[in-house]
Phi, psi and omega in degrees: 000139179294144180304321181297316181291321178300311181297316180300315180297313182295323177293319179295324180275002181060032179258353180232126181253151176280139184304326182293344178282342179214070184293344180269000174286127182306333178294338184256005180295142171282106186283323182234137179227121178251122183244130181242115176051049179214140176261069184304313185286319188277324185235326184278336187291323183050050182153048187305326183299328179285325175296318180297319182284306190271326181274312183265335180067042184236184179306136184212175180238040177279117179244345182289160178262160180282168185301320183296316181291339177270358180076017180277164175293139179272153179297143179257346182277338181232155180287134180269133175247137181300319178243120180283135181291154177236141177076057181286329184277143171261330186215128175237118181242132178236134173246114184203156178263359177231157178271097181262175176300320179297317178299321180297329182259007182278151172289321180229128175240115180258118184284117179267153176290147180274184188307317186268006182251011183204160170272130187201166170241140181227144177228174179213154175277000181274341181201168185269014187269151174250130182254114174276139177244139173246138182297128179260327180222161176288150176299144181273154178046237183260010182289149180218168179292155178302320181301314180293319179298310181293327177296316178291324176298318180300325181281319188272329185297314179298325178296315179297317179298321179301317180295315182294314181293324179293326181275352180057031178259079186289350180272010178251149179246153179278137175233130178238156183249184181291346173255164182290013175277165182209167169204179177225161185215165176285144178288162178294155174098000000 
């Protein structure tokens, strides 16, 4: 049976649920998160303490109580769990040219070259123009262009996955370095 037809049938028979309906079910956890040039935890989250507690499972400053203990109405769109899980992620990788809050809390931080250290094209949602950049100086230290980083990741990640899947050690995450070599480690938590 084709995957599309299988999913359609199971959804109609109410035998298949969408992951967003039960985000606290361990089967639906986002295990790996790759962030490119974004400070998700520090500025985009608008509630960093909840990301620290539930996504990373680390020290946090959540002092508030949940809706049920406050006698509030519970959400009807998602399944409610009495105890919210902590530490859903196994691996957080950030590619950035600055040391952001997200980079500080990442398992892997890959230093990207900044604007004047690479040839690149840039766009914005503020206007319809495309800005070409030409490298003015060489990248500093171990930083490299996004293109080079993603190219090495593309080469090393499948090799790492083959080893992990062959060993059936699903509690391990792939870690790759700035060179196409790799190793693996136990996830946090």
